[in-house]
Amino acid sequence: MVKYALFLGCQIPMRLPSIEIASRRVFKTLGLEAIDLLGYSCCPEPVVSRLLDETAALATSARNLTLAEDLGLDMLTLCNGCYETLAEANEILKHDAEKRSRVNEILKHYGREYLGKADVKHIIEVLHEDIGLEKIREHVAKPLKINVALHYGCHLYREYKGSDIMRKPNMMREIAMQTGVNIVDYGLERLCCGYPSMQADEEFSLKHRLLPKLSRMRSKGAEAILTICPACTIQFEIGQVMLRPHGFQFNMPCINLMELLALSFGAPPSDLHLELHRSPVQQLINKVLGVR
């Protein structure tokens, strides 16, 4: 059995519980044992925190990493932002003795020490490399015939094992294909959804990042947006609502890859609580599966 220490992050358990529910269903089906990390904190957030105080950000990440070290397991993340923060901190601390020493001086006050014994993997890597496409395909009981536009998320392009930034995005695409969906190429896959810039300039985020993506996706015939990043999911769902007062009407379902997998494995939509989405995911899936 594949076994990892599960880092859930902040957004999923607090704002997108349907992703956690779906992920645990997928883990059970595929024989992936995910041990919950008790007492973890924010990763921390990957864009601003390290710009404000790199040492504090590294120390926060290091403390989280020591929890996985205590279990003797590598860390599994479901969130792109958590992945980038923790994987980058791990690389820095493993190879920079001065920063590692500084961080361990801080951790000493909390009875912890970073040793660099755990690696960090994104769920995309675990599904593709440890589980494999063939096993995923074997468990697909209800292929979902939906036209989906993929949004990988900026942090998924961060690569620490080589120079191929498309390694994980290509994995995501191949995993999605096993569920029976038709992937609609729209040419703006690498454009940021605008979530980070939302904190600084709402109008820029909505009109110059989110709007171009939504417009192109719809014009190419996409019925749904497929994401893997919880922050991007929030941006697509709430952003569509925020665009309406500006005269732009979108109501595209936004579904996470883990939800898509769980549904294709035969999980009843009601079990996943898709009604918690701010976009019409439940209505789309009910229509596709013929659920009344």
PDB file of N, CA and C in Angstrom, residues 77 89 193 252 261 264 271:
ATOM      1  N   THR A  77       0.545  16.619  -0.656  1.00  0.00           N
ATOM      2  CA  THR A  77      -0.296  17.815  -0.623  1.00  0.00           C
ATOM      3  C   THR A  77      -1.376  17.738  -1.703  1.00  0.00           C
ATOM      4  N   ALA A  89      10.684  25.170   0.301  1.00  0.00           N
ATOM      5  CA  ALA A  89      11.344  25.291   1.606  1.00  0.00           C
ATOM      6  C   ALA A  89      12.211  24.068   1.876  1.00  0.00           C
ATOM      7  N   CYS A 193      -5.122  32.576 -13.114  1.00  0.00           N
ATOM      8  CA  CYS A 193      -6.548  32.838 -12.915  1.00  0.00           C
ATOM      9  C   CYS A 193      -6.798  34.187 -12.251  1.00  0.00           C
ATOM     10  N   MET A 252     -20.268  28.875 -15.210  1.00  0.00           N
ATOM     11  CA  MET A 252     -19.602  27.620 -15.580  1.00  0.00           C
ATOM     12  C   MET A 252     -19.261  26.802 -14.337  1.00  0.00           C
ATOM     13  N   LEU A 261     -12.527  12.307 -10.221  1.00  0.00           N
ATOM     14  CA  LEU A 261     -12.108  10.919 -10.054  1.00  0.00           C
ATOM     15  C   LEU A 261     -13.106  10.146  -9.196  1.00  0.00           C
ATOM     16  N   SER A 264     -16.197   9.400 -11.162  1.00  0.00           N
ATOM     17  CA  SER A 264     -15.969   8.381 -12.193  1.00  0.00           C
ATOM     18  C   SER A 264     -15.779   7.000 -11.579  1.00  0.00           C
ATOM     19  N   ASP A 271     -23.054  12.038  -1.934  1.00  0.00           N
ATOM     20  CA  ASP A 271     -22.071  11.702  -0.902  1.00  0.00           C
ATOM     21  C   ASP A 271     -20.927  12.696  -0.854  1.00  0.00           C
TER      22      ASP A 271
END
